[in-house]
Amino acid sequence: MSRPLPPLDLLVGFEAAARLLSFSKAGDEVFVTQSAISRQVKKLEEYLGLALFERQHRSLVLTESGRVLFEVSGEALARLSTTVESLRRGQSEQGVRISTTSSFAALWLVPHLSRFKAQYPDVALHVSADNRVRDLSHGGADLAVRYCAPEQAMSVEHVLLSGEDVFPVCSPALLRRRSLARIEDLGQHSLLHLEDTQNAWPWLQWTHWIRAAGGNAQALDAGLRWSHFDQLVQAAAMGYGVALGSAPLVNHLLHEGLLVAPLSQRVPSPRSFFLRYGARRDAAVDAVATWLQEALGQGA
């Protein structure tokens, strides 16, 4: 363009005055004084080199040039307002994207979502639950809850959310049918196993846990096997056998009485739950991060 457009505030003030035919009412609408609107219109007229209003006694009348500019500016400002509102609404609906494991999402995040929504009703959460490690620096997610060893978390900025303890859990009904007061009593129960062909989670295997808790592991291979930890826990809650549960993931099930922990022994896991930020940092992301830290801290 050979000449730039006039400042937007001059057009806003003019459009309001032309629509209302009053400097005073226009000032009230855009939250400035009557004299400020008058000065804006005068500057716009000087910029264009022509009159936009005929200033009559106690009234304003648009000139022909004023009518032309009003029609164009009114339409342009309306479209601009609609576009800005759409962009703002789209950003709000985008929400906060959380990447986490399937087990954490199913066993901890979903049961606690009602509390989050009660505390932050205007923040939308988009949960991506799988066991892939997403690259947060390239927009993979806004936040990630990582389940890893402390030395892995030290390589990049992570915030500790909670450690992990492992212990036997079962349904109350199962315990009423058969006693489980000592580690040795496990041999009288059907044990639920987490399938781990690559030995990635030895601390979640019965042989490892019994030895770490000071017991004697014998003939523990019999029982149902599950490929996902959340399915294993669900099977225990339904009374299919005794599983190794993980705190904080099973805490709400213990609190609600859907599971019980009959033995006092707990074995700490070599892994913990950590929070990592992505590239985006704003009030919504910080709200989710703060809530995660507080909620997991209270659960621990």
Coordinates of C-alpha atoms in Angstrom, one line a residue:
M1 CA 0.0 0.0 0.0
S2 CA 1.3 3.5 -0.9
R3 CA -0.1 4.9 2.4
P4 CA -0.8 3.0 5.7
L5 CA -4.2 2.7 7.2
P6 CA -5.2 5.1 10.0
P7 CA -4.7 3.9 13.6
L8 CA -7.3 1.3 14.6
D9 CA -8.4 3.3 17.7
L10 CA -9.5 6.2 15.4
L11 CA -11.6 3.9 13.3
V12 CA -13.1 2.3 16.4
G13 CA -14.1 5.7 17.8
F14 CA -15.4 6.9 14.5
E15 CA -17.5 3.7 13.9
A16 CA -19.1 4.0 17.4
A17 CA -19.9 7.7 16.9
A18 CA -21.3 7.1 13.4
R19 CA -23.5 4.3 14.6
L20 CA -24.8 6.1 17.6
L21 CA -24.6 9.6 16.2
S22 CA -23.3 10.8 19.5
F23 CA -19.7 11.4 20.8
S24 CA -21.0 11.0 24.4
K25 CA -22.6 7.6 23.8
A26 CA -19.7 6.4 21.7
G27 CA -17.3 7.3 24.6
D28 CA -19.4 5.3 27.0
E29 CA -19.3 2.3 24.7
V30 CA -15.6 2.2 24.2
F31 CA -14.8 3.4 27.7
V32 CA -13.3 6.9 26.9
T33 CA -14.5 10.4 27.4
Q34 CA -16.7 12.4 25.0
S35 CA -13.8 14.7 24.3
A36 CA -11.5 11.7 23.5
I37 CA -13.9 10.5 20.8
S38 CA -14.1 14.0 19.4
R39 CA -10.3 14.2 19.2
Q40 CA -10.2 10.8 17.5
V41 CA -12.7 11.8 14.9
K42 CA -10.9 15.1 14.3
K43 CA -7.6 13.3 13.8
L44 CA -9.2 10.8 11.4
E45 CA -10.7 13.7 9.4
E46 CA -7.2 15.4 9.2
Y47 CA -5.7 12.1 8.1
L48 CA -8.2 11.7 5.3
G49 CA -8.4 15.4 4.5
L50 CA -12.2 15.5 4.5
A51 CA -15.1 16.0 6.9
L52 CA -16.9 12.9 8.2
F53 CA -19.6 14.6 10.2
E54 CA -21.7 17.8 10.0
R55 CA -21.8 19.1 13.5
Q56 CA -25.2 20.6 14.0
H57 CA -26.7 22.0 17.2
R58 CA -27.0 19.1 19.6
S59 CA -26.8 16.5 16.8
L60 CA -24.4 14.8 14.4
V61 CA -25.0 14.0 10.8
L62 CA -22.8 11.9 8.6
T63 CA -21.4 13.4 5.4
E64 CA -21.5 11.4 2.2
S65 CA -17.8 10.4 2.9
G66 CA -18.7 9.6 6.4
R67 CA -21.5 7.2 5.3
V68 CA -19.1 5.4 2.9
L69 CA -16.4 5.0 5.6
F70 CA -19.0 3.9 8.2
E71 CA -20.3 1.1 6.0
V72 CA -16.9 -0.2 5.3
S73 CA -15.4 0.3 8.8
G74 CA -18.5 -1.2 10.4
E75 CA -18.3 -4.4 8.3
A76 CA -14.5 -4.6 8.7
L77 CA -14.6 -4.2 12.5
A78 CA -17.4 -6.7 12.9
R79 CA -15.5 -9.3 10.9
L80 CA -12.3 -8.5 12.9
S81 CA -14.2 -8.9 16.2
T82 CA -15.7 -12.2 15.1
T83 CA -12.4 -13.5 13.9
V84 CA -10.6 -12.6 17.2
E85 CA -13.4 -14.2 19.2
S86 CA -13.2 -17.3 17.2
L87 CA -9.4 -17.5 17.6
R88 CA -9.8 -17.0 21.4
R89 CA -12.5 -19.6 21.6
G90 CA -10.3 -22.0 19.6
Q91 CA -7.4 -21.5 21.9
S92 CA -9.6 -22.1 24.9
E93 CA -11.0 -25.3 23.4
Q94 CA -7.5 -26.5 22.6
G95 CA -7.1 -27.1 26.3
V96 CA -4.1 -28.6 28.0
R97 CA -2.6 -31.7 26.4
I98 CA -1.3 -34.3 28.9
S99 CA 0.8 -37.3 27.8
T100 CA 1.0 -40.2 30.3
T101 CA 1.0 -44.0 30.5
S102 CA -2.1 -46.0 30.0
S103 CA -2.0 -47.2 33.6
F104 CA -1.6 -43.8 35.2
A105 CA -4.5 -42.4 33.0
A106 CA -6.9 -45.3 33.9
L107 CA -6.0 -45.8 37.5
W108 CA -5.2 -42.3 38.7
L109 CA -6.1 -39.6 36.3
V110 CA -9.7 -40.7 35.3
P111 CA -10.8 -41.2 38.9
H112 CA -9.5 -37.8 39.9
L113 CA -10.9 -35.8 37.0
S114 CA -14.1 -34.8 38.8
R115 CA -12.0 -33.0 41.4
F116 CA -10.0 -31.2 38.8
K117 CA -13.1 -30.1 36.9
A118 CA -14.6 -28.8 40.2
Q119 CA -11.5 -26.8 40.9
Y120 CA -10.8 -25.6 37.3
P121 CA -14.1 -25.8 35.4
D122 CA -12.8 -23.6 32.5
V123 CA -9.7 -25.7 31.7
A124 CA -10.1 -28.5 29.2
L125 CA -7.9 -31.5 29.4
H126 CA -6.8 -33.6 26.4
V127 CA -5.2 -36.9 27.6
S128 CA -2.9 -38.9 25.4
A129 CA -2.5 -42.3 27.1
D130 CA 0.1 -44.7 25.8
N131 CA 3.5 -45.9 26.7
R132 CA 5.4 -43.9 24.1
V133 CA 7.8 -41.1 25.2
R134 CA 6.7 -38.0 23.3
D135 CA 9.0 -35.2 22.3
L136 CA 7.6 -32.3 24.2
S137 CA 10.0 -29.8 22.6
H138 CA 8.1 -30.2 19.3
G139 CA 4.6 -29.9 20.6
G140 CA 4.0 -33.5 21.5
A141 CA 2.1 -32.4 24.7
D142 CA 2.0 -29.5 27.1
L143 CA 2.7 -31.7 30.1
A144 CA 3.9 -35.3 30.5
V145 CA 3.6 -37.5 33.6
R146 CA 6.6 -39.8 33.2
Y147 CA 7.1 -43.1 35.0
C148 CA 10.9 -43.5 35.2
A149 CA 14.0 -43.9 37.4
P150 CA 15.3 -40.8 39.1
E151 CA 18.5 -40.8 37.1
Q152 CA 16.5 -40.7 33.9
A153 CA 14.5 -37.7 35.2
M154 CA 17.7 -35.8 36.0
S155 CA 18.8 -35.6 32.3
V156 CA 16.1 -33.0 31.7
E157 CA 13.9 -30.8 33.9
H158 CA 11.4 -33.0 35.7
V159 CA 9.4 -32.3 38.9
L160 CA 8.9 -35.3 41.3
L161 CA 5.2 -36.0 41.8
S162 CA 5.4 -39.2 43.8
G163 CA 7.4 -42.3 44.6
E164 CA 6.0 -45.8 44.3
D165 CA 5.4 -48.6 46.8
V166 CA 4.4 -52.1 45.7
F167 CA 2.3 -54.4 47.9
P168 CA -0.4 -57.2 47.5
V169 CA -4.0 -56.2 47.0
C170 CA -7.2 -58.1 46.6
S171 CA -11.0 -57.6 46.9
P172 CA -12.6 -57.7 50.4
A173 CA -14.8 -60.6 49.3
L174 CA -11.7 -62.7 48.4
L175 CA -10.2 -62.0 51.8
R176 CA -13.4 -63.1 53.6
R177 CA -13.2 -66.5 51.8
R178 CA -9.6 -67.2 52.6
S179 CA -7.1 -65.7 55.1
L180 CA -4.1 -63.7 54.0
A181 CA -2.3 -62.6 57.1
R182 CA 1.3 -63.7 56.3
I183 CA 3.4 -63.8 53.1
E184 CA 3.3 -67.6 53.4
D185 CA -0.5 -67.5 52.9
L186 CA 0.0 -66.3 49.3
G187 CA 0.6 -69.9 48.3
Q188 CA -3.1 -70.6 49.1
H189 CA -4.3 -67.9 46.8
S190 CA -4.6 -67.5 43.0
L191 CA -2.0 -64.8 42.1
L192 CA -2.4 -62.4 39.3
H193 CA 0.7 -61.7 37.2
L194 CA 1.8 -58.8 35.0
E195 CA 3.2 -60.2 31.7
D196 CA 6.8 -59.0 31.4
T197 CA 8.7 -61.1 28.8
Q198 CA 11.5 -58.5 28.6
N199 CA 11.9 -58.2 32.4
A200 CA 11.2 -54.5 32.2
W201 CA 9.4 -54.3 35.6
P202 CA 10.9 -56.9 37.9
W203 CA 9.6 -55.1 41.0
L204 CA 6.1 -55.8 39.8
Q205 CA 6.7 -59.6 39.7
W206 CA 5.8 -61.8 42.6
T207 CA 9.1 -63.6 42.9
H208 CA 11.0 -60.3 43.2
W209 CA 8.5 -58.8 45.7
I210 CA 8.3 -61.8 48.0
R211 CA 12.1 -62.0 48.3
A212 CA 12.4 -58.2 48.8
A213 CA 9.7 -58.4 51.5
G214 CA 11.6 -61.2 53.3
G215 CA 9.5 -64.2 52.3
N216 CA 10.2 -67.4 50.4
A217 CA 9.1 -67.6 46.8
Q218 CA 7.9 -71.1 45.8
A219 CA 5.7 -72.2 42.9
L220 CA 4.3 -68.8 42.1
D221 CA 3.9 -69.1 38.4
A222 CA 0.3 -70.4 38.5
G223 CA -2.4 -67.9 38.0
L224 CA -3.9 -65.4 35.5
R225 CA -1.6 -63.2 33.5
W226 CA -2.3 -59.7 32.2
S227 CA -0.5 -57.5 29.6
H228 CA -1.6 -54.2 31.1
F229 CA -1.2 -53.1 34.7
D230 CA -4.6 -51.4 34.9
Q231 CA -6.3 -54.6 33.7
L232 CA -4.4 -56.5 36.4
V233 CA -5.7 -54.2 39.1
Q234 CA -9.3 -54.3 37.8
A235 CA -9.1 -58.1 37.9
A236 CA -8.0 -58.0 41.5
A237 CA -10.9 -55.6 42.4
M238 CA -13.3 -58.1 40.7
G239 CA -12.1 -60.9 42.9
Y240 CA -10.1 -63.0 40.4
G241 CA -7.0 -63.2 42.7
V242 CA -4.3 -61.3 44.5
A243 CA -2.3 -58.8 42.6
L244 CA 0.7 -56.6 43.3
G245 CA -0.7 -53.1 43.5
S246 CA 1.2 -49.8 43.2
A247 CA 0.7 -46.7 45.3
P248 CA -0.3 -44.1 44.4
L249 CA -2.2 -45.8 41.5
V250 CA -4.4 -48.0 43.7
N251 CA -4.8 -45.5 46.6
H252 CA -8.3 -44.4 45.6
L253 CA -9.4 -48.1 45.2
L254 CA -8.2 -48.7 48.8
H255 CA -10.0 -45.6 50.0
E256 CA -13.3 -46.6 48.4
G257 CA -13.0 -50.2 49.7
L258 CA -12.8 -51.8 46.3
L259 CA -9.4 -53.2 47.2
V260 CA -7.7 -54.1 50.5
A261 CA -4.0 -54.4 51.4
P262 CA -3.9 -57.4 53.8
L263 CA -0.2 -57.4 54.4
S264 CA 1.8 -54.7 56.1
Q265 CA 5.0 -55.2 54.0
R266 CA 5.6 -52.6 51.2
V267 CA 8.5 -52.7 48.8
P268 CA 9.7 -49.4 47.3
S269 CA 9.9 -49.3 43.5
P270 CA 13.1 -48.1 41.7
R271 CA 10.8 -45.8 39.7
S272 CA 8.8 -42.7 40.5
F273 CA 6.2 -40.4 38.8
F274 CA 7.7 -37.2 37.4
L275 CA 6.1 -34.2 35.7
R276 CA 7.7 -32.6 32.7
Y277 CA 6.7 -29.3 31.0
G278 CA 6.5 -28.9 27.2
A279 CA 7.2 -25.7 25.3
R280 CA 4.0 -24.0 26.2
R281 CA 3.8 -22.2 29.6
D282 CA 0.6 -20.3 30.5
A283 CA -1.9 -20.0 33.2
A284 CA -3.9 -23.1 32.1
V285 CA -0.8 -25.3 31.9
D286 CA 0.5 -24.0 35.3
A287 CA -2.9 -24.8 36.9
V288 CA -2.9 -28.4 35.7
A289 CA 0.7 -28.8 36.9
T290 CA 0.0 -27.4 40.3
W291 CA -3.1 -29.6 40.7
L292 CA -1.1 -32.7 39.8
Q293 CA 1.6 -31.9 42.3
E294 CA -0.9 -31.2 45.1
A295 CA -3.3 -34.1 44.3
L296 CA -0.5 -36.7 44.1
G297 CA 1.2 -35.2 47.2
Q298 CA -2.0 -35.5 49.2
G299 CA -2.5 -39.1 47.9
A300 CA 1.0 -40.1 49.0

